mmCIF file of C-alpha atoms and ligand atoms in Angstrom:
data_model
loop_
_atom_site.group_PDB
_atom_site.id
_atom_site.type_symbol
_atom_site.label_atom_id
_atom_site.label_comp_id
_atom_site.label_asym_id
_atom_site.label_seq_id
_atom_site.Cartn_x
_atom_site.Cartn_y
_atom_site.Cartn_z
ATOM 1 C CA UNK A 382 -19.519 -1.745 20.292
ATOM 2 C CA UNK A 383 -21.345 1.261 18.778
ATOM 3 C CA UNK A 384 -19.481 2.837 15.894
ATOM 4 C CA UNK A 385 -18.572 6.470 16.685
ATOM 5 C CA UNK A 386 -17.354 7.679 13.269
ATOM 6 C CA UNK A 387 -19.440 10.191 11.330
ATOM 7 C CA UNK A 388 -18.347 8.714 7.977
ATOM 8 C CA UNK A 389 -19.242 5.239 6.649
ATOM 9 C CA UNK A 390 -16.388 2.726 6.359
ATOM 10 C CA UNK A 391 -14.666 2.701 2.974
ATOM 11 C CA UNK A 392 -14.645 -1.111 3.147
ATOM 12 C CA UNK A 393 -17.444 -3.063 4.788
ATOM 13 C CA UNK A 394 -16.295 -5.207 7.714
ATOM 14 C CA UNK A 395 -16.420 -8.889 6.793
ATOM 15 C CA UNK A 396 -15.532 -8.308 3.144
ATOM 16 C CA UNK A 397 -12.193 -10.063 3.608
ATOM 17 C CA UNK A 398 -12.387 -12.157 6.744
ATOM 18 C CA UNK A 399 -15.664 -13.871 5.954
ATOM 19 C CA UNK A 400 -14.194 -15.400 2.773
ATOM 20 C CA UNK A 401 -11.117 -17.565 2.200
ATOM 21 C CA UNK A 402 -7.913 -15.684 1.379
ATOM 22 C CA UNK A 403 -7.727 -15.571 -2.444
ATOM 23 C CA UNK A 404 -4.949 -16.847 -4.678
ATOM 24 C CA UNK A 405 -3.781 -14.030 -6.969
ATOM 25 C CA UNK A 406 -2.133 -14.446 -10.377
ATOM 26 C CA UNK A 407 0.712 -12.187 -11.449
ATOM 27 C CA UNK A 408 2.629 -11.749 -14.696
ATOM 28 C CA UNK A 409 5.279 -14.381 -15.404
ATOM 29 C CA UNK A 410 3.394 -17.430 -14.125
ATOM 30 C CA UNK A 411 3.517 -16.190 -10.528
ATOM 31 C CA UNK A 412 0.840 -17.274 -8.094
ATOM 32 C CA UNK A 413 0.411 -15.524 -4.760
ATOM 33 C CA UNK A 414 -1.134 -18.001 -2.349
ATOM 34 C CA UNK A 415 -1.538 -18.338 1.425
ATOM 35 C CA UNK A 416 1.420 -19.846 3.274
ATOM 36 C CA UNK A 417 1.374 -23.619 3.768
ATOM 37 C CA UNK A 418 3.017 -25.653 6.530
ATOM 38 C CA UNK A 419 5.449 -27.175 4.026
ATOM 39 C CA UNK A 420 6.784 -23.680 3.174
ATOM 40 C CA UNK A 421 8.445 -23.367 6.593
ATOM 41 C CA UNK A 422 11.986 -24.403 5.429
ATOM 42 C CA UNK A 423 11.949 -21.930 2.514
ATOM 43 C CA UNK A 424 10.548 -19.175 4.739
ATOM 44 C CA UNK A 425 13.201 -19.788 7.403
ATOM 45 C CA UNK A 426 15.994 -19.911 4.822
ATOM 46 C CA UNK A 427 15.006 -16.453 3.532
ATOM 47 C CA UNK A 428 15.963 -14.961 6.871
ATOM 48 C CA UNK A 429 19.494 -16.417 6.608
ATOM 49 C CA UNK A 430 20.103 -14.184 3.557
ATOM 50 C CA UNK A 431 22.218 -11.124 4.357
ATOM 51 C CA UNK A 432 20.128 -8.749 2.214
ATOM 52 C CA UNK A 433 16.859 -9.846 3.807
ATOM 53 C CA UNK A 434 18.476 -9.621 7.267
ATOM 54 C CA UNK A 435 19.706 -6.154 6.378
ATOM 55 C CA UNK A 436 16.202 -4.800 5.877
ATOM 56 C CA UNK A 437 14.016 -7.068 8.027
ATOM 57 C CA UNK A 438 14.757 -7.130 11.748
ATOM 58 C CA UNK A 439 11.830 -9.370 12.737
ATOM 59 C CA UNK A 440 12.946 -12.898 11.912
ATOM 60 C CA UNK A 441 11.794 -16.441 12.726
ATOM 61 C CA UNK A 442 14.411 -18.568 14.484
ATOM 62 C CA UNK A 443 13.125 -22.065 13.629
ATOM 63 C CA UNK A 444 10.762 -23.891 11.290
ATOM 64 C CA UNK A 445 8.386 -24.318 14.236
ATOM 65 C CA UNK A 446 8.333 -20.558 14.715
ATOM 66 C CA UNK A 447 7.755 -20.055 10.989
ATOM 67 C CA UNK A 448 4.689 -22.303 11.255
ATOM 68 C CA UNK A 449 3.495 -20.231 14.260
ATOM 69 C CA UNK A 450 3.809 -17.142 12.071
ATOM 70 C CA UNK A 451 1.758 -18.849 9.340
ATOM 71 C CA UNK A 452 -0.906 -19.505 11.952
ATOM 72 C CA UNK A 453 -0.806 -15.840 13.009
ATOM 73 C CA UNK A 454 -1.139 -14.903 9.322
ATOM 74 C CA UNK A 455 -4.323 -16.998 9.066
ATOM 75 C CA UNK A 456 -5.677 -15.239 12.177
ATOM 76 C CA UNK A 457 -4.741 -11.859 10.677
ATOM 77 C CA UNK A 458 -6.853 -12.682 7.636
ATOM 78 C CA UNK A 459 -9.864 -13.790 9.684
ATOM 79 C CA UNK A 460 -9.612 -10.708 11.924
ATOM 80 C CA UNK A 461 -9.054 -8.446 8.901
ATOM 81 C CA UNK A 462 -5.721 -7.196 10.182
ATOM 82 C CA UNK A 463 -3.628 -8.288 7.200
ATOM 83 C CA UNK A 464 -3.054 -10.636 4.302
ATOM 84 C CA UNK A 465 0.175 -12.576 3.836
ATOM 85 C CA UNK A 466 1.014 -14.405 0.623
ATOM 86 C CA UNK A 467 3.796 -16.700 -0.541
ATOM 87 C CA UNK A 468 4.982 -15.639 -3.993
ATOM 88 C CA UNK A 469 5.303 -18.918 -5.906
ATOM 89 C CA UNK A 470 6.020 -20.206 -9.351
ATOM 90 C CA UNK A 471 2.790 -21.991 -10.360
ATOM 91 C CA UNK A 472 1.746 -22.378 -6.737
ATOM 92 C CA UNK A 473 4.655 -24.640 -5.917
ATOM 93 C CA UNK A 474 8.209 -23.278 -5.516
ATOM 94 C CA UNK A 475 8.384 -20.358 -3.051
ATOM 95 C CA UNK A 476 10.139 -17.318 -4.551
ATOM 96 C CA UNK A 477 9.238 -14.654 -2.030
ATOM 97 C CA UNK A 478 6.777 -13.036 0.297
ATOM 98 C CA UNK A 479 4.319 -10.179 -0.053
ATOM 99 C CA UNK A 480 1.914 -8.814 2.534
ATOM 100 C CA UNK A 481 -0.779 -6.242 3.028
ATOM 101 C CA UNK A 482 -0.733 -5.001 6.614
ATOM 102 C CA UNK A 483 -2.208 -2.323 8.847
ATOM 103 C CA UNK A 484 -5.618 -2.634 7.214
ATOM 104 C CA UNK A 485 -7.854 0.320 8.038
ATOM 105 C CA UNK A 486 -11.354 -0.236 6.682
ATOM 106 C CA UNK A 487 -12.620 3.162 7.879
ATOM 107 C CA UNK A 488 -10.119 5.108 5.762
ATOM 108 C CA UNK A 489 -9.513 2.397 3.145
ATOM 109 C CA UNK A 490 -5.761 2.307 3.726
ATOM 110 C CA UNK A 491 -3.105 -0.389 4.167
ATOM 111 C CA UNK A 492 0.631 -0.854 3.701
ATOM 112 C CA UNK A 493 2.639 -3.394 1.735
ATOM 113 C CA UNK A 494 5.814 -5.350 2.477
ATOM 114 C CA UNK A 495 7.839 -7.897 0.499
ATOM 115 C CA UNK A 496 11.053 -9.827 0.035
ATOM 116 C CA UNK A 497 12.313 -12.108 -2.730
ATOM 117 C CA UNK A 498 14.730 -15.016 -2.307
ATOM 118 C CA UNK A 499 18.223 -14.306 -3.750
ATOM 119 C CA UNK A 500 17.885 -16.953 -6.477
ATOM 120 C CA UNK A 501 14.745 -15.266 -7.866
ATOM 121 C CA UNK A 502 15.878 -11.621 -7.839
ATOM 122 C CA UNK A 503 16.217 -9.340 -10.844
ATOM 123 C CA UNK A 504 13.452 -11.008 -12.861
ATOM 124 C CA UNK A 505 10.495 -8.837 -11.901
ATOM 125 C CA UNK A 506 9.179 -11.118 -9.160
ATOM 126 C CA UNK A 507 8.687 -8.302 -6.623
ATOM 127 C CA UNK A 508 7.262 -5.768 -9.054
ATOM 128 C CA UNK A 509 4.914 -8.213 -10.828
ATOM 129 C CA UNK A 510 3.644 -9.451 -7.454
ATOM 130 C CA UNK A 511 3.222 -5.936 -6.109
ATOM 131 C CA UNK A 512 1.350 -4.943 -9.244
ATOM 132 C CA UNK A 513 -1.078 -7.870 -8.872
ATOM 133 C CA UNK A 514 -1.630 -7.331 -5.141
ATOM 134 C CA UNK A 515 -2.167 -3.609 -5.700
ATOM 135 C CA UNK A 516 -4.709 -4.144 -8.500
ATOM 136 C CA UNK A 517 -6.656 -6.600 -6.333
ATOM 137 C CA UNK A 518 -6.597 -4.357 -3.239
ATOM 138 C CA UNK A 519 -7.521 -1.104 -5.015
ATOM 139 C CA UNK A 520 -9.908 -2.315 -7.686
ATOM 140 C CA UNK A 521 -11.453 -5.543 -6.368
ATOM 141 C CA UNK A 522 -11.558 -4.851 -2.639
ATOM 142 C CA UNK A 523 -11.870 -1.075 -2.695
ATOM 143 C CA UNK A 524 -8.871 0.195 -0.728
ATOM 144 C CA UNK A 525 -8.185 3.827 -1.582
ATOM 145 C CA UNK A 526 -4.541 4.275 -0.574
ATOM 146 C CA UNK A 527 -1.690 1.798 -0.174
ATOM 147 C CA UNK A 528 1.581 2.853 1.455
ATOM 148 C CA UNK A 529 5.040 1.365 1.091
ATOM 149 C CA UNK A 530 8.083 2.428 3.055
ATOM 150 C CA UNK A 531 11.720 1.424 2.821
ATOM 151 C CA UNK A 532 15.083 2.618 4.064
ATOM 152 C CA UNK A 533 16.488 5.396 1.888
ATOM 153 C CA UNK A 534 19.548 3.119 1.490
ATOM 154 C CA UNK A 535 17.471 0.315 -0.064
ATOM 155 C CA UNK A 536 17.732 1.325 -3.717
ATOM 156 C CA UNK A 537 16.303 -1.924 -5.133
ATOM 157 C CA UNK A 538 13.140 -1.550 -3.047
ATOM 158 C CA UNK A 539 12.836 2.088 -4.126
ATOM 159 C CA UNK A 540 12.951 0.939 -7.743
ATOM 160 C CA UNK A 541 10.297 -1.747 -7.128
ATOM 161 C CA UNK A 542 8.020 0.878 -5.548
ATOM 162 C CA UNK A 543 8.486 3.378 -8.370
ATOM 163 C CA UNK A 544 8.072 0.743 -11.107
ATOM 164 C CA UNK A 545 4.815 -0.342 -9.455
ATOM 165 C CA UNK A 546 3.296 3.113 -9.457
ATOM 166 C CA UNK A 547 3.934 4.005 -5.814
ATOM 167 C CA UNK A 548 4.869 7.691 -5.925
ATOM 168 C CA UNK A 549 7.549 8.972 -3.579
ATOM 169 C CA UNK A 550 5.835 11.318 -1.130
ATOM 170 C CA UNK A 551 8.731 12.156 1.158
ATOM 171 C CA UNK A 552 11.315 11.051 3.676
ATOM 172 C CA UNK A 553 10.441 10.052 7.228
ATOM 173 C CA UNK A 554 13.544 11.139 9.083
ATOM 174 C CA UNK A 555 15.160 8.608 11.418
ATOM 175 C CA UNK A 556 11.968 6.536 11.350
ATOM 176 C CA UNK A 557 13.150 2.925 11.710
ATOM 177 C CA UNK A 558 15.776 0.957 13.584
ATOM 178 C CA UNK A 559 17.865 -1.538 11.617
ATOM 179 C CA UNK A 560 20.775 -3.681 12.857
ATOM 180 C CA UNK A 561 23.212 -0.887 11.978
ATOM 181 C CA UNK A 562 21.198 1.889 13.590
ATOM 182 C CA UNK A 563 18.421 4.298 12.679
ATOM 183 C CA UNK A 564 17.497 4.845 9.047
ATOM 184 C CA UNK A 565 15.569 7.537 7.225
ATOM 185 C CA UNK A 566 12.628 5.932 5.414
ATOM 186 C CA UNK A 567 11.095 6.824 2.066
ATOM 187 C CA UNK A 568 7.313 6.932 2.080
ATOM 188 C CA UNK A 569 5.717 5.898 -1.221
ATOM 189 C CA UNK A 570 1.999 5.554 -1.855
ATOM 190 C CA UNK A 571 -0.352 4.593 -4.616
ATOM 191 C CA UNK A 572 -3.948 5.762 -4.530
ATOM 192 C CA UNK A 573 -6.943 4.666 -6.552
ATOM 193 C CA UNK A 574 -7.042 6.899 -9.600
ATOM 194 C CA UNK A 575 -3.256 7.363 -9.885
HETATM 195 C C1 LIG B 1279 14.050 -5.518 -3.099
HETATM 196 C C2 LIG B 1279 13.677 -6.888 -3.650
HETATM 197 C C3 LIG B 1279 12.346 -7.304 -3.021
HETATM 198 C C4 LIG B 1279 13.505 -6.769 -5.168
HETATM 199 O O1 LIG B 1279 13.027 -8.010 -5.679
HETATM 200 P P1 LIG B 1279 13.177 -8.370 -7.248
HETATM 201 O O2 LIG B 1279 12.232 -9.458 -7.555
HETATM 202 O O3 LIG B 1279 14.588 -8.541 -7.580
HETATM 203 O O4 LIG B 1279 12.642 -6.990 -7.877
HETATM 204 P P2 LIG B 1279 12.354 -6.676 -9.416
HETATM 205 O O5 LIG B 1279 13.113 -7.646 -10.285
HETATM 206 O O6 LIG B 1279 10.882 -6.581 -9.594
HETATM 207 O O7 LIG B 1279 12.945 -5.209 -9.566
HETATM 208 C C5 LIG B 1279 14.179 -4.854 -8.994
HETATM 209 C C6 LIG B 1279 14.596 -3.511 -9.553
HETATM 210 O O8 LIG B 1279 15.587 -2.978 -8.682
HETATM 211 C C7 LIG B 1279 16.749 -2.696 -9.438
HETATM 212 N N1 LIG B 1279 17.886 -2.858 -8.538
HETATM 213 C C8 LIG B 1279 18.358 -3.985 -8.013
HETATM 214 N N2 LIG B 1279 19.409 -3.711 -7.215
HETATM 215 C C9 LIG B 1279 19.559 -2.357 -7.246
HETATM 216 C C10 LIG B 1279 20.455 -1.454 -6.624
HETATM 217 N N3 LIG B 1279 21.407 -1.870 -5.810
HETATM 218 N N4 LIG B 1279 20.316 -0.128 -6.896
HETATM 219 C C11 LIG B 1279 19.348 0.333 -7.709
HETATM 220 N N5 LIG B 1279 18.451 -0.489 -8.325
HETATM 221 C C12 LIG B 1279 18.576 -1.815 -8.087
HETATM 222 C C13 LIG B 1279 16.725 -3.682 -10.582
HETATM 223 O O9 LIG B 1279 17.549 -3.255 -11.643
HETATM 224 C C14 LIG B 1279 15.230 -3.638 -10.936
HETATM 225 O O10 LIG B 1279 14.879 -2.469 -11.650
HETATM 226 P P3 LIG B 1279 14.735 -2.466 -13.272
HETATM 227 O O11 LIG B 1279 13.679 -3.477 -13.601
HETATM 228 O O12 LIG B 1279 14.374 -1.073 -13.613
HETATM 229 O O13 LIG B 1279 16.081 -2.890 -13.820
HETATM 230 C C15 LIG B 1279 14.770 -7.948 -3.368
HETATM 231 O O14 LIG B 1279 16.010 -7.460 -3.837
HETATM 232 C C16 LIG B 1279 14.893 -8.297 -1.898
HETATM 233 O O15 LIG B 1279 14.168 -9.154 -1.408
HETATM 234 N N6 LIG B 1279 15.817 -7.638 -1.195
HETATM 235 C C17 LIG B 1279 16.050 -7.915 0.223
HETATM 236 C C18 LIG B 1279 14.838 -7.619 1.094
HETATM 237 C C19 LIG B 1279 14.242 -6.272 0.832
HETATM 238 O O16 LIG B 1279 14.903 -5.326 0.416
HETATM 239 N N7 LIG B 1279 12.927 -6.170 1.099
HETATM 240 C C20 LIG B 1279 12.207 -4.929 0.937
HETATM 241 C C21 LIG B 1279 12.294 -4.154 2.202
HETATM 242 S S1 LIG B 1279 11.436 -2.594 2.018
#
């Protein structure tokens, strides 16, 4: 299809999808790596946690479905729609999840999402991982703006965003449906040069 935009893409198509998804190192011995089939039990168990269920309404219902999601994640990478990483200790034990979604190569934008298993919380896992993913996306790949949104009631996520340099830009009123109804959402963003 002929490209109709008057401006060149911020990121050249193929920059991500033509190469394997990278493993990223983060402070504290954390390794962000692609999901593996054997992670399915840990991934499924995350969605039994009340806090994760509180903020994430899209949930796998079986290990088989988790593995289907991992397959979709691999397709997302190849099609340059998103990147999904397991947050691990030394590549082995799964501690959480972090993702870059909604990739827009024309504008150089994307959004981030994450959760951390209860046992690993409060030790910087989310913020160290977000810092590493952000540095890679902005400075190695060339994204210009990364967005992060969370319910205004999710104070821990707000803190992770702020600690990781994602400035609060405003409140999207009544923007998302959770199990207990509609929530206002904070919009945070970090741009290259912040
Ligand atoms: C939000 C979440 C990802 C944070 O993970 P984590 O690894 O514990 O995060 P970090 O340790 O990097 O930082 C957490 C920060 O939040 C703070 N915090 C935790 N609970 C809090 C609360 N109820 N109110 C305010 N701040 C809180 C911590 O004190 C810490 O800040 P500090 O370092 O200044 O003390 C994790 O709690 C989680 O997975 N929650 C459920 C799912 C979720 O909320 N996902 C995000 C949806 S947008």
